[in-house]
Coordinates of C-alpha atoms in Angstrom, one line a residue:
X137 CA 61.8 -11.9 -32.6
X138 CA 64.5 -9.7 -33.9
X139 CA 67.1 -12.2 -33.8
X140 CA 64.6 -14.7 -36.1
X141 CA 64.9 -12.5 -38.5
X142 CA 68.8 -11.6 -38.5
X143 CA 69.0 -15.5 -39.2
X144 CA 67.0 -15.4 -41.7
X145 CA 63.6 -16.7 -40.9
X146 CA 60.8 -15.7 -42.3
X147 CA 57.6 -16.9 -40.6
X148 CA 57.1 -17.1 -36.5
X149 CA 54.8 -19.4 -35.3
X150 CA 53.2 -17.8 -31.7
X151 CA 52.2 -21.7 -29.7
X152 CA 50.0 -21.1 -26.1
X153 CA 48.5 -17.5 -27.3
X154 CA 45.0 -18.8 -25.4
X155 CA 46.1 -18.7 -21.3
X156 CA 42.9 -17.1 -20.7
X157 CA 41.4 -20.9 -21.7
X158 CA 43.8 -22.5 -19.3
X159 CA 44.5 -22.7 -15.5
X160 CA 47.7 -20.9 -15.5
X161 CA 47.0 -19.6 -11.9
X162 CA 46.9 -15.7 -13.3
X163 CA 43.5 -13.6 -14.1
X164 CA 43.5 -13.4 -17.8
X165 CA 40.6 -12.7 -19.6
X166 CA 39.9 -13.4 -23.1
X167 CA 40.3 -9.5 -23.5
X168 CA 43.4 -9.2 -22.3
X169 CA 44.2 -12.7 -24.4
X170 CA 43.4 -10.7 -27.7
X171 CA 45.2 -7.6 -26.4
X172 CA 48.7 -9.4 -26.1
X173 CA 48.2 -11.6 -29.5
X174 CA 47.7 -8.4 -31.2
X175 CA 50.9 -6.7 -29.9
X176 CA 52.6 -10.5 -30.5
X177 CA 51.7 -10.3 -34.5
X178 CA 52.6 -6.5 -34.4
X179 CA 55.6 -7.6 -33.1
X180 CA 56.8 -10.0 -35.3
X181 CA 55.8 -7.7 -38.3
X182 CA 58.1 -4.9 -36.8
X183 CA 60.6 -7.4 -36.6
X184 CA 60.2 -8.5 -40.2
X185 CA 58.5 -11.7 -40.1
X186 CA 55.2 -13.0 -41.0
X187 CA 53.1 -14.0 -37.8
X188 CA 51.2 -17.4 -37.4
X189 CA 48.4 -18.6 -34.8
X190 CA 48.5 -21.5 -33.9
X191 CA 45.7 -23.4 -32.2
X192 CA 44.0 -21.2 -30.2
X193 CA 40.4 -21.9 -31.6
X194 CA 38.1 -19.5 -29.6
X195 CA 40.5 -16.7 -30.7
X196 CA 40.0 -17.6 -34.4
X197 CA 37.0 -14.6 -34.9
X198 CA 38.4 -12.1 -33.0
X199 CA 42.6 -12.3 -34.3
X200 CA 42.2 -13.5 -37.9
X201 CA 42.9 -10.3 -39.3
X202 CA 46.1 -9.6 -37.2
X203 CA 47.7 -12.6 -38.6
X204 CA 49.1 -13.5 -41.8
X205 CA 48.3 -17.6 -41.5
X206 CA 47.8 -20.3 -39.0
X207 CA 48.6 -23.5 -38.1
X208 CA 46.0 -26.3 -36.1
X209 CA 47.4 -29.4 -34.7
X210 CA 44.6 -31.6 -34.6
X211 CA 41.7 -30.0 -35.8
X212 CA 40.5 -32.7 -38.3
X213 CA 40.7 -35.3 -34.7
X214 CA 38.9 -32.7 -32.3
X215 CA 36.4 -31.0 -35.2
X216 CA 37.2 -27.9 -35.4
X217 CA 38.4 -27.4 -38.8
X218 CA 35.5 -25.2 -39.4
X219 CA 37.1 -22.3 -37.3
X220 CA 38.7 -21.1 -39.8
X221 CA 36.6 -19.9 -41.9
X222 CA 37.9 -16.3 -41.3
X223 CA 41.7 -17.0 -42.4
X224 CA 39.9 -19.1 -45.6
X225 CA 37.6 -16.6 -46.2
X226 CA 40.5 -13.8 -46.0
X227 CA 42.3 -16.2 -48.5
X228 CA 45.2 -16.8 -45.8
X229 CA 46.8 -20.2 -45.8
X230 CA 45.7 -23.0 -42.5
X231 CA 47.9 -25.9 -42.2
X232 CA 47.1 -28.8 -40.2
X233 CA 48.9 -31.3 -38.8
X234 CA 47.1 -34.3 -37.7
X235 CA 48.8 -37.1 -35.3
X236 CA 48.6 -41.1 -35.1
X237 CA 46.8 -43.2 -37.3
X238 CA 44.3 -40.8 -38.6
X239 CA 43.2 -42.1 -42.2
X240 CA 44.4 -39.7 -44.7
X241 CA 41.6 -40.2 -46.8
X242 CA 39.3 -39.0 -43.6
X243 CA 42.1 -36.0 -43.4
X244 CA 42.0 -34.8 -47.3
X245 CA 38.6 -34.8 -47.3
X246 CA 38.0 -32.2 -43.9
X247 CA 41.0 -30.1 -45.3
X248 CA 39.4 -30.2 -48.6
X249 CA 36.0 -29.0 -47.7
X250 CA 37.8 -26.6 -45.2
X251 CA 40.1 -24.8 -47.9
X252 CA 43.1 -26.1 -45.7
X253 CA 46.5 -27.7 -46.3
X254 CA 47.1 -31.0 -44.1
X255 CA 49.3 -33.8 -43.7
X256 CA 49.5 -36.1 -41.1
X257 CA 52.9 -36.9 -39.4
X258 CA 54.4 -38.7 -36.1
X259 CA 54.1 -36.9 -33.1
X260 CA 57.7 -37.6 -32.4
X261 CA 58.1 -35.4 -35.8
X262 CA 60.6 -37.4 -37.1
X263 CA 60.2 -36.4 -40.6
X264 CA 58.0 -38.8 -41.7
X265 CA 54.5 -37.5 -43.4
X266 CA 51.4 -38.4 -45.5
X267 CA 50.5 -35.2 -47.3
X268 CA 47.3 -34.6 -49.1

């Protein structure tokens, strides 16, 4: 994390922060889940930068207030914008990214209803996006 910030980064996005939720072949519970995403965001505050969850859904209630934003891939596709109400609520920016051929319209009007910011973009990420 240090090293992010010595080049200048600002933000750290923390990706697969839910093992507990996955078969990764190790006892994780959702305890010990929470326990290590707290010590991630503390982490990447000591280090200077400004932590993000992303995905990571069923964490949502519990890790709100230990990060600073968050980012959902998806949520708008899979419902489950309305998760986070606790970073919205805590007036903390959610983006969302959406895949495919998702109508925008369909995307503005979740996001908008949500409090979030979305676009919708290749999954190739080639730098080509629909914003709302």
């Amino acid at each position: 994390l240090q090293s992010l910030a010595e080049k200048g980064c600002q933000l750290v996005e923390l990706d697969n922060v839910d093992g507990y939720d996955n078969d990764s072949g190790f006892p994780v519970t959702k305890a010990d889940q929470i326990a290590f995403d707290r010590s991630l965001a503390r982490a990447a505050r000591e280090a200077g930068l400004s932590p993000g969850l992303k995905n990571a859904t069923g964490l949502i209630r519990a890790l709100a207030s230990d990060f600073d934003w968050a980012l959902n891939e998806e949520c708008v596709t899979y419902r489950e914008c309305s998760a986070y109400r606790p970073f919205v609520k805590a007036r903390k920016a959610v983006f969302v990214l959406e895949y495919g051929e998702v109508p925008l319209s369909k995307v503005c009007s979740v996001a908008k209803r949500n409090g979030l910011s979305a676009q919708i973009a290749h999954l190739s990420l080639d730098g080509v996006s629909r914003h709302c």
